Amino acid sequence: MTEVLTTSSSDVTVEPQDPAGPRPDDYAPLGPDSLTWQIWGTWTGMFQGLWAGSMQNMHPKLGAAVWEHSDFFGERWQRLMRSLYPISGVVFDGGTATGREVRDYHRDIKGQMEDGSRYHALDPDVFYWAHATFWYGNVRLCERFGPWLSEDQKRQLFEESKAWYAMYGVSMRPVPDTYEDFLEYWDYMCRNVLRDHPAVRTVLDIGQLPPPPFLRFIPEGIWFRYMAERNQRFFTWLTTGFYDEPIREMMGLPWTERDEKRFRLLGRGINLVMHRLLPKRFLRHPRPRDAWDRVSGRVSPDAPLVETPTRNLPPEAERDNPMHYCPVHAARRATYPGRVSES
């Protein structure tokens, strides 16, 4: 009987798997023949970054964990930019090492809810919800901004999401059987489980943030005086367009027919520019681009993996904290040798 990591009420334990149910060992890593490799890992995913972060934090236990343990709100851009590397690496690195690495960032994230119940980041239901926002974000982004997917392609992405999730080496118990089952699960979560939370509102509040890295050439004085408030309004509207209607109602975010028409027009424009005019390699984030370069022979298969640049690392005092992705950490260099950084 295969054993995988899960949690008890307070600590990481081992859960025996049902022999009749799916196991992590049943799945091979995804490769370039998968639809996930084809459509995921591009910078267009940044359009739904606030959607993914806020949807994750709407889970009561996940929101509590982020609120109590994460320094996300103190280094927003840096944490977001460096997290893209291991998160995408679970899919694109091959094997299970990166998935286990990401899983282990969460071993010590636990605490107590306001009602006295316990939470742990590796609670299977909590961990799967975070994964659901990652893989289903593929579908939601394609539905709104392209490339347009058929229903069969959506089912294929769901089946591939199981292999993606298996790379973490955690319990497969929460994973729905079919894509239709997943849609029922998603709707149930939106209507009955997810909650507004200070961690959700803080994710959505980007009006006080400095320019993102790709706009760092803009002086902060000009940014905050002329652009920050407009940026906040646009991304609140953009994120509202990605939300399901029950989430809009819960968050008190109106969405009119005019909003929907404008959003669809924006989606067609983004699809034309991003997916038809620009080269695919240019659109890919460094880690997925590196994976495709290995497949094409542009990069040697045994070359060091691309890592985040130093500017995105945690503060010096936090770099030994095992909950952070920090590739310069000595212990990780010993475990995951031969990596390089790329902006």
Coordinates of C-alpha atoms in Angstrom, one line a residue:
M1 CA 0.0 0.0 0.0
T2 CA 1.6 3.3 -1.1
E3 CA 2.0 6.0 1.6
V4 CA 2.1 9.7 1.0
L5 CA 2.3 12.9 3.0
T6 CA -0.9 14.3 4.6
T7 CA -1.6 15.8 8.0
S8 CA -3.3 15.0 11.2
S9 CA -4.8 17.8 13.3
S10 CA -1.5 19.4 13.9
D11 CA 1.5 17.7 12.3
V12 CA 2.6 16.0 9.1
T13 CA 1.8 12.3 9.2
V14 CA 1.6 9.5 6.6
E15 CA -1.7 8.5 5.1
P16 CA -2.1 5.0 3.7
Q17 CA -3.6 5.1 0.2
D18 CA -6.7 3.2 -0.7
P19 CA -5.4 0.5 -3.2
A20 CA -8.5 1.1 -5.3
G21 CA -7.9 4.8 -5.5
P22 CA -5.4 6.9 -7.5
R23 CA -1.8 7.1 -6.2
P24 CA 1.0 9.5 -7.0
D25 CA 3.0 6.6 -8.3
D26 CA 0.3 6.0 -11.0
Y27 CA 1.3 9.1 -12.9
A28 CA 4.3 10.0 -15.0
P29 CA 5.5 13.7 -15.2
L30 CA 4.0 15.7 -18.0
G31 CA 6.1 16.4 -21.1
P32 CA 6.1 18.4 -24.3
D33 CA 3.3 16.3 -25.8
S34 CA 0.9 17.4 -23.1
L35 CA -1.6 20.3 -23.6
T36 CA -0.5 21.8 -20.3
W37 CA 3.0 22.3 -21.7
Q38 CA 1.5 23.8 -24.8
I39 CA -0.6 26.5 -23.1
W40 CA 0.7 27.1 -19.6
G41 CA 3.8 28.9 -18.4
T42 CA 3.4 32.2 -20.4
W43 CA 3.4 35.7 -19.2
T44 CA -0.2 36.1 -20.1
G45 CA -0.9 34.2 -16.8
M46 CA -0.1 37.5 -15.0
F47 CA -3.4 38.8 -16.2
Q48 CA -5.1 36.5 -13.7
G49 CA -2.5 36.6 -11.0
L50 CA -4.8 38.5 -8.6
W51 CA -7.6 36.1 -9.4
A52 CA -5.5 33.1 -8.5
G53 CA -4.1 34.7 -5.3
S54 CA -7.4 35.9 -4.1
M55 CA -9.2 32.6 -4.9
Q56 CA -6.6 30.7 -3.0
N57 CA -7.0 32.9 0.1
M58 CA -10.8 32.6 0.0
H59 CA -10.4 29.1 1.4
P60 CA -10.7 29.7 5.2
K61 CA -7.8 27.6 6.2
L62 CA -5.5 28.7 3.4
G63 CA -6.3 32.3 4.1
A64 CA -5.6 31.9 7.8
A65 CA -2.2 30.3 6.9
V66 CA -1.2 33.1 4.6
W67 CA -2.4 35.8 7.0
E68 CA -0.4 34.3 9.9
H69 CA 2.7 32.9 8.3
S70 CA 3.5 34.5 5.0
D71 CA 5.5 37.6 4.4
F72 CA 3.8 37.9 1.0
F73 CA 2.3 41.3 2.0
G74 CA 5.7 42.7 2.9
E75 CA 7.4 41.8 -0.4
R76 CA 4.6 41.3 -2.9
W77 CA 6.4 41.6 -6.2
Q78 CA 9.4 39.6 -5.1
R79 CA 7.5 36.7 -3.7
L80 CA 5.2 36.5 -6.7
M81 CA 8.1 36.6 -9.2
R82 CA 10.3 34.1 -7.4
S83 CA 7.3 31.7 -6.8
L84 CA 6.7 31.4 -10.5
Y85 CA 9.9 29.4 -10.9
P86 CA 9.2 26.4 -8.6
I87 CA 5.4 26.4 -9.3
S88 CA 6.0 26.1 -13.1
G89 CA 9.0 23.8 -12.4
V90 CA 6.6 21.2 -10.9
V91 CA 5.3 20.8 -14.5
F92 CA 8.3 21.6 -16.6
D93 CA 11.3 20.2 -14.7
G94 CA 10.5 16.6 -15.2
G95 CA 10.5 14.1 -12.3
T96 CA 9.2 14.8 -8.8
A97 CA 12.0 16.7 -7.1
T98 CA 10.6 20.2 -7.6
G99 CA 7.1 19.1 -6.6
R100 CA 8.5 17.6 -3.3
E101 CA 10.5 20.8 -2.8
V102 CA 7.4 22.9 -3.1
R103 CA 5.4 20.5 -0.8
D104 CA 8.1 20.7 1.8
Y105 CA 7.9 24.5 2.0
H106 CA 4.5 23.9 3.7
R107 CA 5.5 21.4 6.3
D108 CA 5.6 23.8 9.2
I109 CA 2.7 26.1 8.2
K110 CA 0.0 25.3 10.8
G111 CA -2.0 27.0 13.4
Q112 CA -5.4 27.5 15.0
M113 CA -8.5 29.1 13.4
E114 CA -10.7 31.6 15.3
D115 CA -13.2 28.9 16.0
G116 CA -10.6 26.7 17.7
S117 CA -10.1 24.3 14.9
R118 CA -6.7 23.5 13.5
Y119 CA -5.3 24.1 10.1
H120 CA -2.2 22.8 8.3
A121 CA -1.0 23.8 4.8
L122 CA -0.6 20.1 3.9
D123 CA -4.2 19.3 4.8
P124 CA -5.2 17.4 1.5
D125 CA -8.3 19.5 1.0
V126 CA -6.4 22.7 1.5
F127 CA -3.5 21.7 -0.7
Y128 CA -5.7 20.5 -3.5
W129 CA -7.6 23.8 -3.5
A130 CA -4.4 25.7 -4.2
H131 CA -3.6 23.3 -7.0
A132 CA -7.1 23.7 -8.4
T133 CA -6.6 27.4 -8.8
F134 CA -3.4 26.8 -10.7
W135 CA -4.6 24.2 -13.2
Y136 CA -8.1 25.6 -13.6
G137 CA -6.6 29.0 -14.1
N138 CA -5.4 27.6 -17.4
V139 CA -9.0 27.0 -18.4
R140 CA -10.3 30.3 -17.1
L141 CA -7.6 32.3 -18.8
C142 CA -8.1 30.5 -22.2
E143 CA -11.9 30.9 -21.9
R144 CA -11.5 34.7 -21.5
F145 CA -8.2 35.6 -23.4
G146 CA -7.4 32.6 -25.6
P147 CA -6.2 30.4 -27.0
W148 CA -9.8 29.1 -27.2
L149 CA -10.3 25.5 -26.0
S150 CA -12.8 22.8 -26.9
E151 CA -14.6 20.9 -24.2
D152 CA -12.4 17.9 -25.0
Q153 CA -9.3 19.9 -24.5
K154 CA -10.6 21.1 -21.1
R155 CA -11.2 17.5 -20.1
Q156 CA -7.6 16.7 -21.3
L157 CA -6.3 19.5 -19.1
F158 CA -8.1 18.1 -16.2
E159 CA -6.7 14.6 -16.7
E160 CA -3.2 16.2 -17.0
S161 CA -3.8 18.1 -13.8
K162 CA -3.9 14.8 -12.0
A163 CA -0.4 14.0 -13.1
W164 CA 0.7 17.5 -12.2
Y165 CA -0.7 17.1 -8.7
A166 CA 0.8 13.7 -8.3
M167 CA 4.3 15.3 -8.5
Y168 CA 3.8 16.8 -5.0
G169 CA 3.6 13.3 -3.4
V170 CA 0.6 14.1 -1.3
S171 CA -2.7 12.4 -0.9
M172 CA -4.8 12.1 -4.1
R173 CA -8.0 11.7 -2.1
P174 CA -9.5 15.1 -2.8
V175 CA -9.0 14.9 -6.6
P176 CA -12.3 14.6 -8.5
D177 CA -12.7 11.6 -10.9
T178 CA -13.8 13.5 -14.0
Y179 CA -13.8 17.0 -15.4
E180 CA -17.6 17.2 -14.8
D181 CA -17.0 16.2 -11.2
F182 CA -14.4 18.9 -10.9
L183 CA -16.9 21.6 -12.2
E184 CA -19.3 20.4 -9.5
Y185 CA -16.5 20.6 -6.9
W186 CA -15.6 24.1 -8.1
D187 CA -19.1 25.4 -8.0
Y188 CA -19.7 23.9 -4.5
M189 CA -16.5 25.6 -3.2
C190 CA -17.5 29.0 -4.7
R191 CA -21.0 28.8 -3.2
N192 CA -20.5 27.1 0.1
V193 CA -16.9 27.1 1.3
L194 CA -15.0 30.2 0.2
R195 CA -15.1 33.3 2.3
D196 CA -14.1 36.9 2.2
H197 CA -11.0 37.4 4.4
P198 CA -8.5 40.2 5.1
A199 CA -5.9 38.2 3.2
V200 CA -8.2 38.3 0.1
R201 CA -8.7 42.0 0.3
T202 CA -5.0 42.6 0.8
V203 CA -4.1 40.6 -2.3
L204 CA -6.6 42.7 -4.3
D205 CA -5.2 46.0 -2.9
I206 CA -2.3 46.9 -5.1
G207 CA -2.7 50.6 -5.1
Q208 CA 0.1 51.2 -2.7
L209 CA 2.6 48.9 -4.4
P210 CA 5.5 50.3 -6.4
P211 CA 5.8 49.7 -10.1
P212 CA 6.1 46.0 -11.0
P213 CA 9.5 44.8 -12.2
F214 CA 8.7 45.2 -15.9
L215 CA 7.8 48.8 -15.3
R216 CA 10.6 49.6 -12.9
F217 CA 11.9 52.3 -15.3
I218 CA 9.0 54.5 -14.2
P219 CA 9.9 56.9 -11.2
E220 CA 7.9 56.1 -8.1
G221 CA 6.8 59.7 -7.8
I222 CA 5.2 59.6 -11.2
W223 CA 3.8 56.1 -10.6
F224 CA 2.0 56.9 -7.4
R225 CA 0.8 60.3 -8.5
Y226 CA -0.6 59.4 -11.9
M227 CA -0.7 55.6 -12.4
A228 CA -1.1 53.6 -9.2
E229 CA -4.8 54.4 -8.7
R230 CA -5.7 53.7 -12.3
N231 CA -3.7 50.4 -12.2
Q232 CA -5.7 49.4 -9.1
R233 CA -9.1 50.1 -10.8
F234 CA -8.1 48.3 -13.9
F235 CA -6.9 45.1 -12.2
T236 CA -9.9 45.1 -9.8
W237 CA -12.1 45.2 -12.9
L238 CA -10.0 42.6 -14.7
T239 CA -10.1 40.2 -11.7
T240 CA -13.8 40.7 -11.4
G241 CA -14.1 39.5 -15.0
F242 CA -12.4 36.2 -14.1
Y243 CA -14.5 35.6 -11.0
D244 CA -17.6 33.3 -11.0
E245 CA -20.8 35.1 -10.3
P246 CA -21.2 33.7 -6.7
I247 CA -17.7 35.2 -5.9
R248 CA -18.6 38.6 -7.3
E249 CA -21.7 38.6 -5.1
M250 CA -19.8 37.5 -2.0
M251 CA -17.2 40.2 -2.7
G252 CA -19.7 42.9 -3.6
L253 CA -18.2 43.5 -7.0
P254 CA -20.7 44.5 -9.6
W255 CA -20.5 43.2 -13.2
T256 CA -22.8 44.5 -15.9
E257 CA -23.5 43.4 -19.5
R258 CA -21.4 46.4 -20.6
D259 CA -18.5 45.1 -18.5
E260 CA -18.8 41.7 -20.0
K261 CA -18.8 43.1 -23.6
R262 CA -15.7 45.2 -22.9
F263 CA -14.0 42.2 -21.3
R264 CA -14.7 40.0 -24.3
L265 CA -13.4 42.7 -26.6
L266 CA -10.2 42.9 -24.5
G267 CA -9.9 39.1 -24.6
R268 CA -10.0 39.0 -28.4
G269 CA -7.4 41.8 -28.6
I270 CA -5.1 39.9 -26.2
N271 CA -5.6 36.7 -28.1
L272 CA -4.6 38.4 -31.4
V273 CA -1.5 40.0 -30.0
M274 CA -0.2 37.4 -27.6
H275 CA -1.1 34.2 -29.3
R276 CA -1.0 35.1 -33.0
L277 CA 1.5 37.9 -33.5
L278 CA 4.2 37.3 -30.8
P279 CA 6.7 34.4 -30.9
K280 CA 5.7 31.7 -28.5
R281 CA 9.2 31.5 -27.0
F282 CA 9.1 35.2 -26.2
L283 CA 5.9 34.7 -24.2
R284 CA 7.2 32.0 -22.0
H285 CA 8.3 32.5 -18.4
P286 CA 12.1 31.6 -18.0
R287 CA 11.5 28.2 -16.4
P288 CA 9.1 26.8 -19.1
R289 CA 11.1 28.5 -21.8
D290 CA 14.2 26.7 -20.5
A291 CA 12.3 23.4 -20.6
W292 CA 11.3 23.9 -24.2
D293 CA 14.8 24.9 -25.1
R294 CA 16.1 21.6 -23.7
V295 CA 13.5 19.7 -25.8
S296 CA 14.5 21.7 -29.0
G297 CA 18.3 21.2 -28.3
R298 CA 18.9 24.9 -27.8
V299 CA 20.0 24.1 -24.2
S300 CA 21.8 20.9 -23.1
P301 CA 19.5 18.5 -21.2
D302 CA 21.9 18.4 -18.3
A303 CA 22.4 22.2 -18.1
P304 CA 21.6 23.9 -14.7
L305 CA 18.0 24.8 -14.2
V306 CA 17.1 28.4 -14.4
E307 CA 16.4 30.1 -11.0
T308 CA 15.1 33.4 -9.9
P309 CA 17.5 36.4 -9.9
T310 CA 18.9 37.7 -6.6
R311 CA 16.6 40.7 -6.6
N312 CA 13.6 38.4 -6.0
L313 CA 15.0 36.5 -3.0
P314 CA 13.6 36.8 0.5
P315 CA 15.1 39.3 3.0
E316 CA 18.5 38.2 4.3
A317 CA 17.0 37.3 7.7
E318 CA 14.4 35.0 6.1
R319 CA 16.6 33.1 3.7
D320 CA 17.0 30.1 6.1
N321 CA 13.3 29.8 6.7
P322 CA 12.2 26.5 5.1
M323 CA 8.9 27.9 3.9
H324 CA 10.6 30.1 1.4
Y325 CA 11.8 29.2 -2.1
C326 CA 15.4 30.5 -1.9
P327 CA 17.8 28.7 -4.2
V328 CA 20.9 30.2 -2.6
H329 CA 20.1 28.4 0.6
A330 CA 23.1 26.1 1.3
A331 CA 21.0 23.1 2.2
R332 CA 19.0 23.4 -1.1
R333 CA 22.2 23.8 -3.1
A334 CA 23.3 20.5 -1.7
T335 CA 19.9 18.9 -2.5
Y336 CA 19.2 20.5 -5.8
P337 CA 22.7 21.3 -7.3
G338 CA 23.6 23.0 -10.5
R339 CA 21.1 25.8 -10.8
V340 CA 21.5 29.2 -12.4
S341 CA 19.4 32.4 -12.2
E342 CA 17.7 34.3 -14.9
S343 CA 15.7 37.5 -14.8

